[in-house]
Coordinates of N, CA and C and ligand atoms in Angstrom, one line a residue:
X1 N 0.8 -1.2 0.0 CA 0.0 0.0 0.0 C 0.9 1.3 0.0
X2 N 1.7 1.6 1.4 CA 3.0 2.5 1.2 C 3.1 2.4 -0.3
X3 N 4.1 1.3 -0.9 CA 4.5 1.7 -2.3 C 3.8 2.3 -3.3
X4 N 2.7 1.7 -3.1 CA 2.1 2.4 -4.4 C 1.6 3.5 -4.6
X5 N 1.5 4.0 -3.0 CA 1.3 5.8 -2.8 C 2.7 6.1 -2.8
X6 N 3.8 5.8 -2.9 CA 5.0 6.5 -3.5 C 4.8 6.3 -5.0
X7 N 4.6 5.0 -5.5 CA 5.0 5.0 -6.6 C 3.8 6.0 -7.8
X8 N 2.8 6.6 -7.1 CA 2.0 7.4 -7.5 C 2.8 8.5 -7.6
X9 N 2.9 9.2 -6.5 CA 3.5 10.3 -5.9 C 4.9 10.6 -6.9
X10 N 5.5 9.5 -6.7 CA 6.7 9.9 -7.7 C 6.3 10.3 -9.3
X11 N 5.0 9.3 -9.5 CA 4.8 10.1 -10.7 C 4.0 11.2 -11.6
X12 N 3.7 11.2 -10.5 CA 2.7 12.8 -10.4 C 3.8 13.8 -10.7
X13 N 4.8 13.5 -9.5 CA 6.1 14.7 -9.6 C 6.7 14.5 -10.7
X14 N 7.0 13.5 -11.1 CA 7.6 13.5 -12.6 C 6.5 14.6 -13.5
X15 N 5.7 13.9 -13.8 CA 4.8 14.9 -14.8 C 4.4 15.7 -14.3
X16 N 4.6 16.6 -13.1 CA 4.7 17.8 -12.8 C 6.2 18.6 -13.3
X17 N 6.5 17.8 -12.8 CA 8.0 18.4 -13.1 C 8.4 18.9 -14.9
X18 N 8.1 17.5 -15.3 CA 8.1 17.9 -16.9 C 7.0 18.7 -17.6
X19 N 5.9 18.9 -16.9 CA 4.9 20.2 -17.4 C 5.5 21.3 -16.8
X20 N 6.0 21.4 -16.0 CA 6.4 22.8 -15.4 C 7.6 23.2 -16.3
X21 N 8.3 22.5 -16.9 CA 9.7 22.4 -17.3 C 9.7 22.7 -18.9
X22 N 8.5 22.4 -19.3 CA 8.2 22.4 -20.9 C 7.6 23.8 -21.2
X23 N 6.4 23.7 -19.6 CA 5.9 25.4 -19.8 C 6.8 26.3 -19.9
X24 N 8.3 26.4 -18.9 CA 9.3 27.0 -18.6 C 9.9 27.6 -20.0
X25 N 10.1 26.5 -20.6 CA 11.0 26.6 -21.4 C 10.2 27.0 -23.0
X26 N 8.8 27.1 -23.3 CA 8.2 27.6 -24.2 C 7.9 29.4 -23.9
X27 N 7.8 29.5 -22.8 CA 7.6 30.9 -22.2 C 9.1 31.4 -22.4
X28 N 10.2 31.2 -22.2 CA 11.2 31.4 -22.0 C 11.6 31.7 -23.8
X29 N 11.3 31.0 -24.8 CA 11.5 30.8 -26.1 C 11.1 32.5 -26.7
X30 N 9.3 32.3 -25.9 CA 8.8 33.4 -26.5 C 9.2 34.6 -26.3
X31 N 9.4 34.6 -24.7 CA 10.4 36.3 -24.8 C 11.3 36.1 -24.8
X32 N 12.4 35.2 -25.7 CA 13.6 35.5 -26.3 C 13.1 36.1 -27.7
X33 N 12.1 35.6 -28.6 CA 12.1 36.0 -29.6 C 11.4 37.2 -29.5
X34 N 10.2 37.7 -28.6 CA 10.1 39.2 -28.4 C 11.1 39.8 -27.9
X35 N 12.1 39.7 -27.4 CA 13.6 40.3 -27.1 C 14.5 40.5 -28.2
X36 N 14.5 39.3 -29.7 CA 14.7 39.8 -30.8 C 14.2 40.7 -31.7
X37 N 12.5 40.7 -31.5 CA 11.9 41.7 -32.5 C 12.2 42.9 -31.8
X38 N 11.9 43.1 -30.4 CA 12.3 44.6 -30.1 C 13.7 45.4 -30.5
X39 N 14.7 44.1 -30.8 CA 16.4 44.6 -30.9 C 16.2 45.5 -32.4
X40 N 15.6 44.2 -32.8 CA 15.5 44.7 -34.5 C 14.9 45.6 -34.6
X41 N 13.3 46.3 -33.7 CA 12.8 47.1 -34.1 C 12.8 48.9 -33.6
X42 N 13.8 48.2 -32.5 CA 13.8 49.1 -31.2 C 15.5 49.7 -31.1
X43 N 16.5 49.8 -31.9 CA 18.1 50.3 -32.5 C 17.6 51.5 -31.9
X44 N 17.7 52.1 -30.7 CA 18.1 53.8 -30.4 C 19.2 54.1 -31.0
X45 N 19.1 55.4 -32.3 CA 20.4 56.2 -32.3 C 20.1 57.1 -31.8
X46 N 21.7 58.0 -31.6 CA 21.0 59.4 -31.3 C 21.3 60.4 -32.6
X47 N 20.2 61.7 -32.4 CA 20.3 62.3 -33.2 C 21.9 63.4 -33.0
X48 N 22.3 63.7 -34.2 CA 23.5 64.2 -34.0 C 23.3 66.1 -34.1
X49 N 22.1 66.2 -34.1 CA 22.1 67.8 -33.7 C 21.6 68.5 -32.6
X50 N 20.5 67.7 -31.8 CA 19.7 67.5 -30.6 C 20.8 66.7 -29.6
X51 N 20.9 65.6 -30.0 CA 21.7 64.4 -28.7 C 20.5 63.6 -28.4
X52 N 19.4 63.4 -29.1 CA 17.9 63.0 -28.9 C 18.1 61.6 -29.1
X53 N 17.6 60.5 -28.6 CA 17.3 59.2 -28.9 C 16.3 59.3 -29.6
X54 N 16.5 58.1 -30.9 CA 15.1 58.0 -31.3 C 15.5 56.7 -31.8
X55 N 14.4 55.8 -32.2 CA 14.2 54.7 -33.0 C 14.3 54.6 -34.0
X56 N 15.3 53.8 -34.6 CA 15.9 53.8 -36.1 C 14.6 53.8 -36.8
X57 N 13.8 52.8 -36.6 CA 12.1 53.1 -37.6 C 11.9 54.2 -37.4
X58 N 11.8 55.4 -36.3 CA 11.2 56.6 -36.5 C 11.9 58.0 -36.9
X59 N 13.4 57.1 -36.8 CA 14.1 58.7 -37.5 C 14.5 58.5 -38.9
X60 N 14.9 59.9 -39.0 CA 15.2 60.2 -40.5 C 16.5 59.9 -41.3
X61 N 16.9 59.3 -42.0 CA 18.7 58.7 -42.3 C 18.9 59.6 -43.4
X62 N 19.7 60.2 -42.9 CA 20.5 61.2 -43.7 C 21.4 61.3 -44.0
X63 N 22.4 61.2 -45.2 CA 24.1 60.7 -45.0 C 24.0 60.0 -44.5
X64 N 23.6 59.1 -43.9 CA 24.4 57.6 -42.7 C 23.9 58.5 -41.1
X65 N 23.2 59.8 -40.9 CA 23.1 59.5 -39.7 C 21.4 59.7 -39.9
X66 N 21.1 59.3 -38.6 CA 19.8 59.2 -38.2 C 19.0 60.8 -37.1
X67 N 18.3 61.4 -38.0 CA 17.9 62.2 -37.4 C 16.6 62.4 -36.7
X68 N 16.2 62.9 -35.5 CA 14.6 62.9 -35.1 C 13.2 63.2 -35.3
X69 N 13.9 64.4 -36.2 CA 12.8 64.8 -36.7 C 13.5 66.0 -38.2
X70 N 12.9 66.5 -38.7 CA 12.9 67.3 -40.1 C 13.6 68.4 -39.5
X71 N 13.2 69.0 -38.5 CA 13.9 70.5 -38.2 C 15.7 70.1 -38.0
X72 N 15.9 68.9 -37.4 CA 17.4 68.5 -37.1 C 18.0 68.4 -38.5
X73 N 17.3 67.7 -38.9 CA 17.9 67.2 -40.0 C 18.4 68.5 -40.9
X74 N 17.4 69.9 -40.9 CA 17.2 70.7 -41.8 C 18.3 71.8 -41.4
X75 N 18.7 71.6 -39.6 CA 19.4 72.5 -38.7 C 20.9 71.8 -38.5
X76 N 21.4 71.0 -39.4 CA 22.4 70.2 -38.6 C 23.2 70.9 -39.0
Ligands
ZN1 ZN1 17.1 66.0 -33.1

């Protein structure tokens, strides 16, 4: 009787263990790859006539540098 309430118990904990471990590690996948799309989407330069941070998708590339808005770019 003992045994077989271990031998339950042990495997309960197993397949706890390996659902906890599978969840872990699919959660873990996902914000690595949201940690990629932000790198990619989220490059702060700064602007070179302000000192402004901005998001390479939202500034302006000019020559090779990235500006924040039209007036920098127009002031540099
Ligand atoms: Zn600027």
């Amino acid at each position: 009787m003992i045994l077989k309430f271990l031998a339950v118990t042990v495997v309960l904990f197993l397949v706890y263990t390996l659902f906890f471990k599978k969840n872990r590690e699919k959660s873990m996948d996902s914000s690595n790859k949201s940690n990629q799309k932000d790198n990619i989407e989220d490059i702060m330069v700064e602007c070179p006539t302000c000192g402004t941070y901005v998001s390479k998708k939202e500034a302006i590339l000019s020559n090779g540098n990235y500006y924040c808005s039209k007036e920098c770019l127009e002031n540099k």
